[in-house]
Amino acid sequence: MCVLGCVMIYLAITKHFEPLLLIGIGFSCIVANIPGPPDVPGGPAVSALLYVVKEGGLFHFAFEGVGKLIIPPLIFLGVGAMTDFGPMIANPKLVLLGAGAHLGIFVALIFAKMLGFTMNEAGAIGIIGGADGPMAIFVTMKLAPHLLGPISVAAYSYMALMPLIQPPIMRLLTTKEERQIGMAQSRKVSKLEKIAFPIVIAIVVNLFFPPVAPLITMLMLGNLFKECGVVDRLAKTAAGGLINVIIMILTVAIGSTMAADKFLTVQTIQIVVLGLVAFAFGTASGVVTAKIMNLFLKTKINPLIGSAGIASVPIAARVSHIVAEQENPNNLLIYHAMGPNLAGVFGTAISGGILLALLGAA
């Protein structure tokens, strides 16, 4: 596990694979596997930093913020303050890609049930495929809180490793000609549309998807801070200092769950593998959905943006752009890929809401 932590830090520093996530997770993974003194709660196999006092130490209370669902809504607040929903508003048909890229959630759920997990556990494992860390934490705490450690580690680790996971699948399912398709500039979205959007979405989500309303409500509040133009201080705080602090706490909390005695189990390995299956199927289904849409569209879309339909913003959109740019340096897909990428956030929220409602955890 210490070697694994070092590998994460190496990938973050040398390959620039989401360093905001991997450095903190990797470092905390190393520390969580340094043997502590025998007189601390948890025994000698637990680092002293996990429980430096009887009531619980730094890592313990960092994890409490995750476990009590304080951290995930605050992350969504910051993400909303950093996000421009213009690409999704300008080209609403790309929302279909955000739906199509969520097949992985239900494929992983089915496989998890076949491996003997309960239905609630399978639902929590499946949500990894949405590639939305806060949503994965939120749903897991409702359905299977005892699996929070391995599920959160799998979700955030695979999000960081998407530049390795997605491109081979994207290339396998597309031709060179498809990867070179250029897309016309989208229409300009008005300020009124951008202000109305978070208000309307907050109303709709609270009416029809109350199980996941805390997350989407905070996402929309952060976005309203950004778009209204009269609370720049709040928008800058949410998108800057606040989310930076939250990320540090989150990565420490996730990495601290990776003690070998708890992490290196058959169940955890199964969850990690199922998470990879979910990501792979989600990427593939997004690309295939884009190819199917092209059968009915006069103006073709580049199928690579279908892989951005999973909810990892803006990592998935960036991967789509990079793969397209490798085929054609003049092909700038980042703005277009943000449309399905942002739609994927709502796709994961809807999927999570359905799981919570059907499994009686609302």
Tab-separated table of C-alpha atoms in Angstrom:
chain	number	residue	atom	x	y	z
A	1	MET	CA	0.000	0.000	0.000
A	2	CYS	CA	2.909	2.356	0.643
A	3	VAL	CA	4.184	1.592	-2.858
A	4	LEU	CA	0.704	2.272	-4.236
A	5	GLY	CA	0.692	5.634	-2.483
A	6	CYS	CA	4.070	6.463	-4.040
A	7	VAL	CA	2.761	5.476	-7.487
A	8	MET	CA	-0.162	7.890	-7.070
A	9	ILE	CA	2.181	10.726	-6.158
A	10	TYR	CA	4.445	9.831	-9.105
A	11	LEU	CA	1.522	9.914	-11.558
A	12	ALA	CA	0.348	13.229	-10.140
A	13	ILE	CA	3.762	14.918	-10.378
A	14	THR	CA	5.228	13.446	-13.555
A	15	LYS	CA	2.089	12.704	-15.602
A	16	HIS	CA	-0.109	15.478	-14.185
A	17	PHE	CA	-2.944	13.014	-13.574
A	18	GLU	CA	-5.237	15.114	-11.376
A	19	PRO	CA	-2.564	16.169	-8.857
A	20	LEU	CA	-5.177	17.925	-6.688
A	21	LEU	CA	-6.572	14.493	-5.889
A	22	LEU	CA	-3.722	12.013	-6.181
A	23	ILE	CA	-1.065	13.812	-4.134
A	24	GLY	CA	-3.265	14.023	-1.047
A	25	ILE	CA	-4.699	10.535	-1.458
A	26	GLY	CA	-1.293	8.988	-2.138
A	27	PHE	CA	0.427	10.701	0.772
A	28	SER	CA	-2.365	9.798	3.198
A	29	CYS	CA	-2.293	6.197	1.933
A	30	ILE	CA	1.397	5.986	2.824
A	31	VAL	CA	0.874	7.461	6.287
A	32	ALA	CA	-2.131	5.216	6.956
A	33	ASN	CA	0.097	2.163	6.505
A	34	ILE	CA	2.938	3.183	8.820
A	35	PRO	CA	2.606	1.038	11.979
A	36	GLY	CA	1.503	3.056	14.996
A	37	PRO	CA	2.073	2.459	18.720
A	38	PRO	CA	0.176	-0.460	20.248
A	39	ASP	CA	-1.748	1.650	22.787
A	40	VAL	CA	-3.848	3.649	20.316
A	41	PRO	CA	-7.387	2.653	19.324
A	42	GLY	CA	-7.262	0.326	16.365
A	43	GLY	CA	-4.084	-1.450	17.315
A	44	PRO	CA	-0.475	-1.355	16.080
A	45	ALA	CA	-1.391	-1.749	12.396
A	46	VAL	CA	-2.983	1.710	12.341
A	47	SER	CA	-0.914	4.851	11.946
A	48	ALA	CA	-0.697	7.073	15.016
A	49	LEU	CA	-2.025	9.933	12.891
A	50	LEU	CA	-5.362	8.152	12.588
A	51	TYR	CA	-5.982	8.226	16.331
A	52	VAL	CA	-3.520	10.528	18.068
A	53	VAL	CA	-5.915	11.058	20.965
A	54	LYS	CA	-8.527	8.828	22.552
A	55	GLU	CA	-11.447	10.600	20.872
A	56	GLY	CA	-9.883	10.396	17.407
A	57	GLY	CA	-7.189	12.321	15.545
A	58	LEU	CA	-6.828	14.450	12.441
A	59	PHE	CA	-7.644	11.786	9.868
A	60	HIS	CA	-10.575	10.582	11.935
A	61	PHE	CA	-12.262	13.971	11.992
A	62	ALA	CA	-11.454	14.625	8.341
A	63	PHE	CA	-13.331	11.427	7.547
A	64	GLU	CA	-16.230	12.504	9.760
A	65	GLY	CA	-16.818	15.419	7.388
A	66	VAL	CA	-17.182	12.911	4.565
A	67	GLY	CA	-19.177	10.348	6.515
A	68	LYS	CA	-21.685	12.905	7.818
A	69	LEU	CA	-22.190	14.266	4.276
A	70	ILE	CA	-20.841	17.750	5.016
A	71	ILE	CA	-18.002	17.668	2.485
A	72	PRO	CA	-19.889	16.501	-0.677
A	73	PRO	CA	-22.410	19.405	-0.812
A	74	LEU	CA	-19.619	21.925	-0.185
A	75	ILE	CA	-17.656	20.451	-3.094
A	76	PHE	CA	-20.703	20.883	-5.303
A	77	LEU	CA	-21.000	24.506	-4.156
A	78	GLY	CA	-17.436	25.176	-5.308
A	79	VAL	CA	-17.866	23.250	-8.550
A	80	GLY	CA	-21.004	25.242	-9.342
A	81	ALA	CA	-19.134	28.507	-8.794
A	82	MET	CA	-16.464	27.392	-11.279
A	83	THR	CA	-18.797	26.000	-13.933
A	84	ASP	CA	-20.176	27.604	-17.069
A	85	PHE	CA	-23.323	25.710	-18.085
A	86	GLY	CA	-23.405	27.619	-21.359
A	87	PRO	CA	-22.256	24.668	-23.536
A	88	MET	CA	-25.123	22.515	-22.271
A	89	ILE	CA	-27.726	25.290	-22.598
A	90	ALA	CA	-26.514	26.172	-26.103
A	91	ASN	CA	-26.788	22.622	-27.460
A	92	PRO	CA	-29.498	20.766	-25.510
A	93	LYS	CA	-29.387	17.635	-27.686
A	94	LEU	CA	-25.983	16.810	-26.202
A	95	VAL	CA	-27.797	16.120	-22.932
A	96	LEU	CA	-28.609	12.725	-24.454
A	97	LEU	CA	-24.917	11.874	-24.251
A	98	GLY	CA	-25.004	12.574	-20.524
A	99	ALA	CA	-27.731	9.949	-20.246
A	100	GLY	CA	-26.150	7.456	-22.632
A	101	ALA	CA	-22.853	7.412	-20.770
A	102	HIS	CA	-24.402	6.024	-17.593
A	103	LEU	CA	-24.870	2.430	-18.695
A	104	GLY	CA	-21.813	1.579	-16.612
A	105	ILE	CA	-23.709	2.271	-13.390
A	106	PHE	CA	-26.249	-0.446	-14.063
A	107	VAL	CA	-23.775	-2.913	-15.589
A	108	ALA	CA	-21.634	-2.685	-12.444
A	109	LEU	CA	-24.762	-3.031	-10.281
A	110	ILE	CA	-25.736	-6.257	-12.064
A	111	PHE	CA	-22.224	-7.715	-11.806
A	112	ALA	CA	-22.008	-6.751	-8.121
A	113	LYS	CA	-25.282	-8.547	-7.411
A	114	MET	CA	-23.981	-11.619	-9.278
A	115	LEU	CA	-20.881	-11.594	-7.040
A	116	GLY	CA	-23.035	-11.824	-3.935
A	117	PHE	CA	-23.324	-8.219	-2.793
A	118	THR	CA	-26.693	-7.144	-1.418
A	119	MET	CA	-28.896	-4.934	-3.596
A	120	ASN	CA	-28.040	-1.858	-1.545
A	121	GLU	CA	-24.325	-2.634	-1.764
A	122	ALA	CA	-24.615	-3.250	-5.505
A	123	GLY	CA	-26.353	0.110	-5.960
A	124	ALA	CA	-23.590	1.894	-4.062
A	125	ILE	CA	-20.914	0.138	-6.124
A	126	GLY	CA	-22.712	0.910	-9.371
A	127	ILE	CA	-22.745	4.662	-8.738
A	128	ILE	CA	-18.942	4.627	-9.139
A	129	GLY	CA	-19.665	4.497	-12.875
A	130	GLY	CA	-21.078	8.016	-12.761
A	131	ALA	CA	-17.533	9.319	-12.162
A	132	ASP	CA	-18.852	11.811	-9.623
A	133	GLY	CA	-16.958	11.517	-6.342
A	134	PRO	CA	-19.299	13.545	-4.103
A	135	MET	CA	-22.350	11.776	-5.534
A	136	ALA	CA	-20.676	8.381	-4.974
A	137	ILE	CA	-20.022	9.318	-1.341
A	138	PHE	CA	-23.570	10.618	-0.877
A	139	VAL	CA	-25.285	7.537	-2.329
A	140	THR	CA	-22.945	5.132	-0.528
A	141	MET	CA	-23.628	6.742	2.852
A	142	LYS	CA	-27.351	6.250	2.219
A	143	LEU	CA	-27.184	2.684	0.880
A	144	ALA	CA	-24.060	0.981	2.250
A	145	PRO	CA	-22.036	3.208	4.609
A	146	HIS	CA	-19.722	0.323	5.549
A	147	LEU	CA	-18.380	0.383	1.967
A	148	LEU	CA	-17.589	4.104	1.938
A	149	GLY	CA	-13.821	3.624	2.121
A	150	PRO	CA	-13.260	1.350	-0.895
A	151	ILE	CA	-15.994	3.002	-2.996
A	152	SER	CA	-14.671	6.532	-2.451
A	153	VAL	CA	-11.111	5.375	-3.161
A	154	ALA	CA	-12.212	3.624	-6.363
A	155	ALA	CA	-14.294	6.586	-7.529
A	156	TYR	CA	-11.629	9.238	-7.020
A	157	SER	CA	-8.721	7.075	-8.150
A	158	TYR	CA	-10.416	6.180	-11.439
A	159	MET	CA	-11.440	9.813	-11.963
A	160	ALA	CA	-7.791	10.771	-11.679
A	161	LEU	CA	-6.721	7.934	-13.994
A	162	MET	CA	-9.252	8.672	-16.735
A	163	PRO	CA	-6.500	9.894	-19.118
A	164	LEU	CA	-5.238	6.294	-19.007
A	165	ILE	CA	-8.585	4.450	-18.962
A	166	GLN	CA	-10.672	6.271	-21.555
A	167	PRO	CA	-8.500	6.864	-24.685
A	168	PRO	CA	-8.004	3.173	-25.654
A	169	ILE	CA	-11.768	2.559	-25.433
A	170	MET	CA	-12.526	5.729	-27.396
A	171	ARG	CA	-10.119	4.784	-30.184
A	172	LEU	CA	-11.371	1.199	-30.302
A	173	LEU	CA	-14.961	2.306	-30.917
A	174	THR	CA	-14.305	5.082	-33.460
A	175	THR	CA	-12.668	5.375	-36.863
A	176	LYS	CA	-9.970	7.903	-37.665
A	177	GLU	CA	-12.475	9.822	-39.804
A	178	GLU	CA	-14.939	10.016	-36.908
A	179	ARG	CA	-12.263	11.258	-34.533
A	180	GLN	CA	-11.422	14.051	-36.973
A	181	ILE	CA	-14.979	15.409	-37.251
A	182	GLY	CA	-15.032	19.124	-36.516
A	183	MET	CA	-17.956	20.844	-34.812
A	184	ALA	CA	-19.376	24.280	-35.536
A	185	GLN	CA	-19.338	27.005	-32.930
A	186	SER	CA	-22.387	26.930	-30.652
A	187	ARG	CA	-24.760	29.853	-30.249
A	188	LYS	CA	-24.100	32.516	-27.646
A	189	VAL	CA	-26.045	31.972	-24.423
A	190	SER	CA	-27.605	35.071	-22.870
A	191	LYS	CA	-26.988	36.211	-19.306
A	192	LEU	CA	-30.692	35.810	-18.518
A	193	GLU	CA	-30.562	32.142	-19.570
A	194	LYS	CA	-27.527	31.542	-17.363
A	195	ILE	CA	-29.222	33.152	-14.344
A	196	ALA	CA	-32.517	31.361	-14.875
A	197	PHE	CA	-30.889	27.949	-15.381
A	198	PRO	CA	-29.749	27.256	-11.775
A	199	ILE	CA	-33.058	28.493	-10.363
A	200	VAL	CA	-35.135	26.286	-12.659
A	201	ILE	CA	-32.932	23.226	-12.128
A	202	ALA	CA	-33.007	23.652	-8.332
A	203	ILE	CA	-36.823	23.762	-8.405
A	204	VAL	CA	-37.080	20.703	-10.673
A	205	VAL	CA	-34.592	18.624	-8.664
A	206	ASN	CA	-36.194	19.459	-5.318
A	207	LEU	CA	-39.619	18.561	-6.708
A	208	PHE	CA	-38.776	15.330	-8.508
A	209	PHE	CA	-35.440	14.059	-7.111
A	210	PRO	CA	-35.417	14.955	-3.407
A	211	PRO	CA	-32.951	12.182	-2.438
A	212	VAL	CA	-30.109	13.985	-4.233
A	213	ALA	CA	-31.432	17.536	-3.822
A	214	PRO	CA	-28.774	18.605	-1.256
A	215	LEU	CA	-25.974	18.130	-3.789
A	216	ILE	CA	-27.632	19.620	-6.870
A	217	THR	CA	-29.088	22.491	-4.834
A	218	MET	CA	-25.606	23.500	-3.691
A	219	LEU	CA	-24.272	23.076	-7.232
A	220	MET	CA	-26.942	25.459	-8.501
A	221	LEU	CA	-26.383	27.945	-5.667
A	222	GLY	CA	-22.681	28.107	-6.506
A	223	ASN	CA	-23.521	28.614	-10.167
A	224	LEU	CA	-25.993	31.377	-9.332
A	225	PHE	CA	-23.242	33.106	-7.326
A	226	LYS	CA	-21.096	33.001	-10.460
A	227	GLU	CA	-23.661	34.076	-13.038
A	228	CYS	CA	-25.635	36.765	-11.216
A	229	GLY	CA	-22.658	39.146	-11.229
A	230	VAL	CA	-23.376	40.871	-7.904
A	231	VAL	CA	-21.710	38.544	-5.375
A	232	ASP	CA	-18.231	38.176	-6.829
A	233	ARG	CA	-16.732	37.768	-3.343
A	234	LEU	CA	-18.915	34.748	-2.620
A	235	ALA	CA	-18.301	33.236	-6.046
A	236	LYS	CA	-14.535	33.652	-5.750
A	237	THR	CA	-14.515	32.216	-2.218
A	238	ALA	CA	-16.602	29.188	-3.200
A	239	ALA	CA	-14.509	28.538	-6.329
A	240	GLY	CA	-11.182	29.318	-4.672
A	241	GLY	CA	-10.293	29.175	-0.998
A	242	LEU	CA	-13.272	27.135	0.164
A	243	ILE	CA	-13.038	24.333	-2.375
A	244	ASN	CA	-9.244	24.177	-1.977
A	245	VAL	CA	-9.625	23.571	1.759
A	246	ILE	CA	-12.373	21.015	1.140
A	247	ILE	CA	-10.203	19.147	-1.392
A	248	MET	CA	-7.356	18.901	1.125
A	249	ILE	CA	-9.696	17.503	3.789
A	250	LEU	CA	-11.331	15.139	1.309
A	251	THR	CA	-8.099	13.640	-0.031
A	252	VAL	CA	-6.743	13.142	3.479
A	253	ALA	CA	-9.976	11.441	4.506
A	254	ILE	CA	-10.026	9.122	1.481
A	255	GLY	CA	-6.351	8.190	1.695
A	256	SER	CA	-6.660	7.453	5.398
A	257	THR	CA	-9.111	4.624	4.656
A	258	MET	CA	-6.477	2.727	2.654
A	259	ALA	CA	-4.864	0.840	5.555
A	260	ALA	CA	-3.747	-2.540	4.214
A	261	ASP	CA	-5.640	-4.648	6.742
A	262	LYS	CA	-8.930	-3.059	5.660
A	263	PHE	CA	-8.170	-2.340	2.017
A	264	LEU	CA	-6.487	-5.537	0.844
A	265	THR	CA	-9.537	-7.778	1.089
A	266	VAL	CA	-11.384	-9.792	-1.540
A	267	GLN	CA	-14.411	-7.533	-1.196
A	268	THR	CA	-12.384	-4.362	-1.768
A	269	ILE	CA	-10.608	-5.847	-4.775
A	270	GLN	CA	-13.999	-6.809	-6.222
A	271	ILE	CA	-15.251	-3.232	-5.725
A	272	VAL	CA	-12.161	-1.755	-7.393
A	273	VAL	CA	-12.532	-4.109	-10.378
A	274	LEU	CA	-16.258	-3.375	-10.652
A	275	GLY	CA	-15.459	0.339	-10.589
A	276	LEU	CA	-13.160	-0.134	-13.565
A	277	VAL	CA	-15.894	-2.092	-15.365
A	278	ALA	CA	-18.342	0.739	-14.668
A	279	PHE	CA	-15.964	3.373	-16.048
A	280	ALA	CA	-15.209	1.308	-19.148
A	281	PHE	CA	-18.872	0.633	-19.955
A	282	GLY	CA	-19.795	4.253	-19.254
A	283	THR	CA	-17.126	5.506	-21.645
A	284	ALA	CA	-18.137	2.991	-24.308
A	285	SER	CA	-21.877	3.643	-24.016
A	286	GLY	CA	-21.313	7.393	-24.342
A	287	VAL	CA	-19.324	6.966	-27.556
A	288	VAL	CA	-21.866	4.497	-28.971
A	289	THR	CA	-24.736	6.879	-28.104
A	290	ALA	CA	-23.001	9.636	-30.095
A	291	LYS	CA	-22.574	7.288	-33.069
A	292	ILE	CA	-26.265	6.375	-32.921
A	293	MET	CA	-27.229	10.070	-32.796
A	294	ASN	CA	-25.152	10.671	-35.932
A	295	LEU	CA	-27.430	8.297	-37.830
A	296	PHE	CA	-30.232	10.850	-37.428
A	297	LEU	CA	-28.326	14.152	-37.544
A	298	LYS	CA	-27.575	16.160	-40.662
A	299	THR	CA	-24.666	17.896	-38.955
A	300	LYS	CA	-22.573	15.145	-37.412
A	301	ILE	CA	-21.088	15.353	-33.945
A	302	ASN	CA	-17.683	13.995	-33.042
A	303	PRO	CA	-18.339	10.699	-31.202
A	304	LEU	CA	-15.401	11.368	-28.896
A	305	ILE	CA	-17.494	13.859	-26.937
A	306	GLY	CA	-19.786	10.971	-25.979
A	307	SER	CA	-17.167	9.717	-23.542
A	308	ALA	CA	-17.448	13.056	-21.729
A	309	GLY	CA	-21.012	12.146	-20.776
A	310	ILE	CA	-19.826	10.709	-17.481
A	311	ALA	CA	-19.852	13.287	-14.728
A	312	SER	CA	-16.204	13.940	-13.982
A	313	VAL	CA	-15.996	17.690	-14.705
A	314	PRO	CA	-13.839	18.790	-16.467
A	315	ILE	CA	-11.588	15.715	-16.616
A	316	ALA	CA	-13.722	13.744	-19.081
A	317	ALA	CA	-14.187	16.746	-21.390
A	318	ARG	CA	-10.442	17.353	-21.337
A	319	VAL	CA	-9.739	13.737	-22.320
A	320	SER	CA	-12.157	14.004	-25.269
A	321	HIS	CA	-10.431	17.171	-26.401
A	322	ILE	CA	-6.935	15.702	-26.111
A	323	VAL	CA	-7.784	12.546	-28.085
A	324	ALA	CA	-9.411	14.635	-30.846
A	325	GLU	CA	-6.469	17.047	-30.927
A	326	GLN	CA	-4.061	14.144	-31.399
A	327	GLU	CA	-5.921	13.218	-34.588
A	328	ASN	CA	-6.358	16.793	-35.793
A	329	PRO	CA	-4.439	19.630	-34.064
A	330	ASN	CA	-7.013	22.134	-35.322
A	331	ASN	CA	-9.957	20.281	-33.780
A	332	LEU	CA	-10.905	22.080	-30.558
A	333	LEU	CA	-13.572	19.992	-28.858
A	334	ILE	CA	-13.265	21.178	-25.266
A	335	TYR	CA	-16.253	23.561	-25.375
A	336	HIS	CA	-18.471	21.021	-27.125
A	337	ALA	CA	-17.372	18.211	-24.789
A	338	MET	CA	-18.339	20.313	-21.763
A	339	GLY	CA	-21.995	20.033	-22.826
A	340	PRO	CA	-22.339	16.275	-22.279
A	341	ASN	CA	-19.858	16.466	-19.398
A	342	LEU	CA	-22.114	18.860	-17.496
A	343	ALA	CA	-25.183	16.859	-18.495
A	344	GLY	CA	-23.432	13.859	-16.952
A	345	VAL	CA	-23.599	15.546	-13.543
A	346	PHE	CA	-27.376	15.568	-13.786
A	347	GLY	CA	-27.359	12.052	-15.258
A	348	THR	CA	-25.502	10.749	-12.226
A	349	ALA	CA	-27.813	12.673	-9.904
A	350	ILE	CA	-30.879	11.179	-11.589
A	351	SER	CA	-29.354	7.697	-11.480
A	352	GLY	CA	-28.483	8.139	-7.815
A	353	GLY	CA	-31.957	9.448	-7.054
A	354	ILE	CA	-33.526	6.457	-8.773
A	355	LEU	CA	-31.362	4.045	-6.811
A	356	LEU	CA	-32.140	5.742	-3.518
A	357	ALA	CA	-35.861	5.835	-4.277
A	358	LEU	CA	-36.103	2.216	-5.466
A	359	LEU	CA	-33.989	0.830	-2.642
A	360	GLY	CA	-35.922	2.700	0.016
A	361	ALA	CA	-33.093	4.985	1.168
A	362	ALA	CA	-34.673	8.311	0.260
